[in-house]
Structure formats: structure tokens, C-alpha cells
Short mmCIF file of C-alpha atoms in Angstrom, two decimals:
data_model
loop_
_atom_site.label_atom_id
_atom_site.label_comp_id
_atom_site.label_asym_id
_atom_site.label_seq_id
_atom_site.Cartn_x
_atom_site.Cartn_y
_atom_site.Cartn_z
CA MET J 1 -7.88 -18.67 -43.25
CA PRO J 2 -7.66 -19.17 -47.18
CA THR J 3 -5.96 -17.30 -49.65
CA LEU J 4 -7.87 -15.54 -52.25
CA ILE J 5 -6.75 -15.22 -55.44
CA LEU J 6 -9.01 -12.48 -57.14
CA VAL J 7 -8.58 -12.31 -61.25
CA ARG J 8 -10.22 -9.61 -63.15
CA HIS J 9 -11.91 -10.79 -66.44
CA GLY J 10 -9.60 -10.72 -69.80
CA ARG J 11 -10.05 -7.77 -72.05
CA SER J 12 -13.46 -7.10 -73.20
CA THR J 13 -15.17 -5.81 -76.26
CA ALA J 14 -16.69 -3.22 -74.28
CA ASN J 15 -13.03 -2.34 -72.79
CA THR J 16 -11.77 -1.58 -76.42
CA SER J 17 -14.96 0.25 -77.33
CA GLY J 18 -14.61 2.56 -74.40
CA LEU J 19 -18.14 1.21 -73.13
CA LEU J 20 -19.20 1.29 -69.52
CA ALA J 21 -20.41 -2.23 -69.58
CA GLY J 22 -21.93 -3.15 -66.45
CA TRP J 23 -24.52 -5.79 -66.53
CA THR J 24 -25.35 -5.11 -70.02
CA PRO J 25 -25.79 -8.48 -72.03
CA GLY J 26 -23.65 -10.03 -74.52
CA VAL J 27 -20.47 -8.27 -73.43
CA ALA J 28 -17.67 -10.88 -74.30
CA LEU J 29 -14.14 -11.22 -74.51
CA ASP J 30 -11.99 -9.57 -77.27
CA GLU J 31 -9.42 -11.57 -79.03
CA ARG J 32 -6.76 -10.12 -76.85
CA GLY J 33 -9.25 -11.14 -73.66
CA ALA J 34 -9.30 -14.99 -75.07
CA ALA J 35 -5.49 -14.92 -75.04
CA GLN J 36 -5.32 -13.80 -71.81
CA ALA J 37 -7.44 -16.52 -70.45
CA ALA J 38 -5.93 -19.46 -72.49
CA ALA J 39 -2.70 -18.36 -70.53
CA LEU J 40 -4.34 -18.41 -67.08
CA PRO J 41 -4.16 -21.74 -66.57
CA ALA J 42 -0.03 -21.96 -66.89
CA ARG J 43 0.23 -18.73 -64.79
CA LEU J 44 -1.76 -20.36 -62.02
CA ALA J 45 -0.11 -24.05 -62.54
CA GLY J 46 1.52 -23.76 -59.07
CA LEU J 47 -1.54 -23.04 -57.14
CA PRO J 48 -3.61 -26.00 -55.32
CA ILE J 49 -6.83 -24.02 -56.16
CA SER J 50 -9.65 -25.51 -54.46
CA GLU J 51 -12.94 -23.63 -55.32
CA VAL J 52 -13.17 -21.12 -58.17
CA VAL J 53 -16.04 -18.34 -57.84
CA THR J 54 -17.25 -16.16 -60.66
CA SER J 55 -19.17 -13.50 -61.38
CA PRO J 56 -22.53 -14.50 -63.41
CA LEU J 57 -21.39 -12.12 -66.29
CA GLU J 58 -20.17 -13.51 -69.95
CA ARG J 59 -16.59 -12.05 -69.64
CA CYS J 60 -16.26 -13.67 -66.38
CA GLN J 61 -17.63 -16.91 -67.03
CA GLU J 62 -15.17 -16.97 -70.61
CA THR J 63 -12.19 -16.17 -68.45
CA VAL J 64 -12.27 -19.11 -66.30
CA ARG J 65 -13.21 -21.84 -68.91
CA PRO J 66 -9.64 -22.31 -69.80
CA LEU J 67 -8.88 -23.10 -66.18
CA LEU J 68 -11.81 -25.26 -65.75
CA GLU J 69 -10.95 -27.12 -68.67
CA ALA J 70 -7.32 -27.56 -67.84
CA ARG J 71 -8.48 -28.67 -64.27
CA PRO J 72 -11.90 -30.87 -64.59
CA GLU J 73 -11.52 -31.60 -60.85
CA LEU J 74 -13.06 -28.09 -60.26
CA ARG J 75 -16.06 -26.42 -61.02
CA ALA J 76 -17.28 -22.90 -61.03
CA HIS J 77 -19.53 -21.75 -58.49
CA THR J 78 -21.56 -18.42 -59.75
CA ASP J 79 -22.18 -15.49 -57.20
CA ASP J 80 -23.93 -12.57 -58.00
CA ARG J 81 -22.54 -10.61 -55.35
CA ILE J 82 -19.26 -10.38 -56.80
CA GLY J 83 -20.94 -9.27 -60.39
CA GLU J 84 -19.99 -5.94 -61.64
CA CYS J 85 -21.47 -2.55 -60.30
CA HIS J 86 -24.96 -1.82 -61.16
CA TYR J 87 -24.20 1.45 -63.22
CA GLY J 88 -27.74 1.84 -64.04
CA ASP J 89 -28.55 4.75 -66.32
CA TRP J 90 -24.69 4.95 -67.29
CA SER J 91 -24.69 1.29 -68.47
CA GLY J 92 -23.76 0.86 -71.99
CA ARG J 93 -22.70 4.53 -72.41
CA LYS J 94 -19.38 5.85 -73.68
CA LEU J 95 -16.74 6.47 -70.94
CA ALA J 96 -15.72 9.81 -72.87
CA GLU J 97 -19.54 10.96 -72.77
CA LEU J 98 -19.75 10.25 -68.93
CA MET J 99 -16.46 12.62 -68.36
CA ASP J 100 -18.94 15.27 -68.61
CA GLU J 101 -21.69 14.50 -65.75
CA PRO J 102 -21.07 16.33 -62.48
CA LEU J 103 -21.52 12.46 -60.64
CA MET J 104 -18.00 11.69 -62.55
CA GLU J 105 -16.26 14.10 -60.31
CA ILE J 106 -18.03 12.53 -57.09
CA VAL J 107 -17.09 8.88 -58.37
CA GLN J 108 -13.56 10.03 -58.71
CA ALA J 109 -12.94 12.02 -55.91
CA HIS J 110 -15.48 11.01 -53.06
CA PRO J 111 -16.70 7.46 -54.30
CA SER J 112 -18.21 7.03 -50.89
CA ALA J 113 -20.97 9.31 -51.57
CA ALA J 114 -21.33 8.10 -55.58
CA ALA J 115 -24.52 6.24 -56.42
CA PHE J 116 -25.36 5.82 -59.99
CA PRO J 117 -28.92 6.92 -61.14
CA GLY J 118 -31.05 3.88 -61.53
CA GLY J 119 -28.13 1.53 -60.13
CA GLU J 120 -26.41 1.17 -56.92
CA SER J 121 -24.03 2.92 -54.76
CA LEU J 122 -20.34 2.08 -54.89
CA ARG J 123 -20.50 1.37 -50.94
CA ALA J 124 -23.21 -1.06 -51.58
CA MET J 125 -21.14 -2.41 -54.25
CA GLN J 126 -18.28 -2.81 -51.60
CA THR J 127 -20.50 -4.02 -48.57
CA ARG J 128 -21.95 -7.18 -50.95
CA ALA J 129 -18.39 -8.11 -52.41
CA ALA J 130 -16.83 -8.14 -49.15
CA GLU J 131 -19.62 -9.99 -47.49
CA ALA J 132 -19.58 -12.87 -50.37
CA VAL J 133 -15.28 -13.19 -49.65
CA ARG J 134 -15.93 -13.51 -45.76
CA GLU J 135 -18.72 -15.90 -46.24
CA TRP J 136 -16.71 -17.91 -48.80
CA ASN J 137 -13.61 -17.60 -46.88
CA ALA J 138 -15.76 -19.65 -44.05
CA ARG J 139 -16.94 -22.05 -46.68
CA VAL J 140 -13.57 -22.90 -48.31
CA GLU J 141 -11.85 -23.33 -44.85
CA ARG J 142 -14.50 -25.44 -43.44
CA ASP J 143 -14.26 -27.82 -46.73
CA HIS J 144 -10.83 -27.62 -47.62
CA GLY J 145 -8.93 -26.44 -44.73
CA ALA J 146 -7.34 -23.09 -43.22
CA ASP J 147 -4.22 -23.13 -45.83
CA ALA J 148 -6.64 -23.50 -48.89
CA VAL J 149 -6.54 -21.47 -51.96
CA TYR J 150 -9.43 -20.45 -53.69
CA LEU J 151 -10.02 -18.39 -57.00
CA MET J 152 -12.93 -15.56 -57.50
CA CYS J 153 -13.22 -13.94 -61.25
CA SER J 154 -14.69 -10.68 -60.86
CA HIS J 155 -14.44 -7.07 -62.22
CA GLY J 156 -12.33 -4.08 -61.65
CA ASP J 157 -14.41 -1.99 -59.36
CA ILE J 158 -14.80 -4.99 -57.33
CA ILE J 159 -11.58 -5.86 -57.08
CA LYS J 160 -10.15 -2.65 -56.16
CA SER J 161 -13.15 -2.38 -53.48
CA LEU J 162 -12.15 -5.53 -51.94
CA VAL J 163 -8.09 -4.56 -51.98
CA ALA J 164 -9.42 -1.17 -50.20
CA ASP J 165 -11.31 -3.58 -47.56
CA ALA J 166 -8.32 -5.90 -46.94
CA LEU J 167 -5.86 -3.14 -46.48
CA GLY J 168 -8.31 -1.07 -44.09
CA LEU J 169 -8.50 2.11 -46.69
CA HIS J 170 -11.59 4.38 -46.87
CA LEU J 171 -13.61 3.47 -49.98
CA ASP J 172 -12.33 7.16 -51.04
CA LEU J 173 -9.02 5.93 -51.71
CA PHE J 174 -10.05 2.91 -53.93
CA GLN J 175 -9.61 4.84 -57.24
CA ARG J 176 -5.86 5.16 -56.53
CA ILE J 177 -5.85 1.27 -56.91
CA SER J 178 -5.22 -0.34 -60.50
CA VAL J 179 -6.00 -3.74 -62.01
CA GLU J 180 -5.52 -4.62 -65.44
CA PRO J 181 -7.62 -7.18 -67.40
CA CYS J 182 -6.61 -10.75 -66.42
CA SER J 183 -4.81 -9.38 -63.51
CA VAL J 184 -3.87 -11.63 -60.41
CA THR J 185 -4.32 -9.97 -56.85
CA ALA J 186 -3.85 -12.27 -53.92
CA ILE J 187 -5.06 -11.87 -50.59
CA ARG J 188 -4.09 -13.89 -47.60
CA TYR J 189 -6.56 -13.89 -44.78
CA THR J 190 -5.73 -14.53 -41.18
CA ARG J 191 -7.98 -14.52 -38.11
CA LEU J 192 -6.43 -10.87 -37.29
CA ARG J 193 -6.04 -9.28 -40.72
CA PRO J 194 -5.59 -9.69 -44.42
CA PHE J 195 -2.12 -9.37 -46.25
CA LEU J 196 -2.32 -8.19 -50.01
CA VAL J 197 0.26 -10.41 -51.49
CA ARG J 198 -0.22 -9.25 -54.73
CA LEU J 199 -1.71 -6.56 -56.62
CA GLY J 200 -2.84 -6.41 -60.24
CA ASP J 201 0.19 -8.63 -61.55
CA THR J 202 -0.16 -9.59 -65.04
CA GLY J 203 3.43 -10.64 -65.73
CA ASP J 204 3.60 -8.00 -68.23
CA PHE J 205 5.36 -4.59 -67.79
CA ALA J 206 4.15 -2.99 -71.10
CA SER J 207 1.68 -0.95 -69.21
CA LEU J 208 4.48 0.96 -67.37
CA ALA J 209 5.90 2.09 -70.47
CA PRO J 210 5.99 5.87 -71.33
CA ARG J 211 3.13 6.42 -73.79
CA GLU J 212 2.78 8.53 -76.78
CA GLU J 213 -0.30 10.00 -75.50
CA PRO J 214 -0.62 10.95 -71.93
CA GLY J 215 -2.51 8.74 -69.62
CA GLU J 216 -5.71 10.00 -68.03
CA SER J 217 -5.22 11.53 -64.78
CA ASP J 218 -8.82 9.72 -63.37
CA ALA J 219 -9.38 6.42 -62.60
CA PRO J 220 -11.38 4.23 -65.37
CA VAL J 221 -14.31 3.41 -64.14
CA GLY J 222 -15.39 -0.19 -64.47
CA GLY J 223 -11.44 -1.06 -64.62
CA GLY J 224 -9.77 0.17 -67.98
CA ALA J 225 -8.39 -1.63 -70.80
CA GLY J 226 -5.12 -2.25 -69.75
CA ALA J 227 -1.64 -2.06 -71.71
CA PRO J 228 -2.28 -1.02 -75.36
#
């Protein structure tokens, strides 16, 4: 079965503003995010990518644009199922103010029980994304062979949930996974089990250096802004 390259979108204006974007329209890449996207073709130059699938949201579309321009033989397929979690009434709000919401504790410690008011549950998010991957695995294998490589550009919580699914982890453990903006995660699927072969690879170790201010102990909903 194919190898899936999961790319989180580059850093967005919502990331740097501390907003939970969700499906809010008009959230684009910031200057650094655009540079991350521009560097993506070189980072993936050695991979024979057969298909590109992307979330419909602008920040993902912008992230794959340089890759599509560098490889005109590829075209992007849009799949709503790998779009961001529907955060409902939380969409567009400051993450700092959401930390005071009682639901945030559930999102962090028991995400399989978390459902966003006016939105969807994290279980539903994972289910739709995993179903999309399984369908695309079959399609890519049919059209390009069992050793094919394809790419999906999606969002932090989606990618974390797909990694948990591949590792057989309960969704309640997915907040222990971290994927930075424009990071590359690779999952090689086989008939019996998937193998996680890359996780959150940015090629930049700046985020591992000690910070002047202590980091948050909770996982950033939506994925966080990455290294400063």
C-alpha cells in the first residue's frame, strides 16, 4: 500500500495571533508561513509524489501552491474530510481566553469525550480523516501501484489524530503528539499495519532549544505556531 506524506500547512496569521482559526475564512499564511511553503518543493525533491490532496482551507491551498508550480504534472485534489476540526462557537476566539473554558480540560485530558459547542467532536474529526486516508490509499494504489507516494496537506489536530490512528493509540493520547507548521509526517501503509517513519520533521531544531519563557504544559488546540 502507498506511503502517505502528511504536511501541516505553513504558519498562519491565526497561529501568530493566538487565534483558534477552525474554518474561519480568510486565514492565510503569514510571511514565515509563505517562506516555509516556498521551501517545501526542495525538501520533497527526492520523492516521486503521485497525487496531492489538500484541505479546502486557504492556508493549506497556499502551502501546496509552490509544490504544484514546481511540478506542473501534479494537480491538487480538495477533500473536505481532511479540513480542520469544526470548532463551532470556539472558532475565531483567542486561545488564551479558551483556556478558562471547562471544556478545555476535557480537550486536553479526555479528548475522545470532547465535542465543541456548535461544532463537531474530536472523535468525528478523527473518523472522517481516517476514512479519507483509507479511501485515498486504495485509489492511489489502484492508479499508481503499491509503492506509490502521495501527499496530503492538512491541519495540526487532523495530522495528530491520523498519527494516533496509525500507531493504534487511543484518541485520548493524541495530545501527546506535536506537529509544527509545515512539518512533514510520513506513514507507510501495508496490508497488515501502518508504520510511522517520520513525525513532525521540519529540518529545523530551533524548537528544541530552551526558551526564555517556560513552555505550556497543555497541547495547543489547532496545532500551535511552532518555533519562535
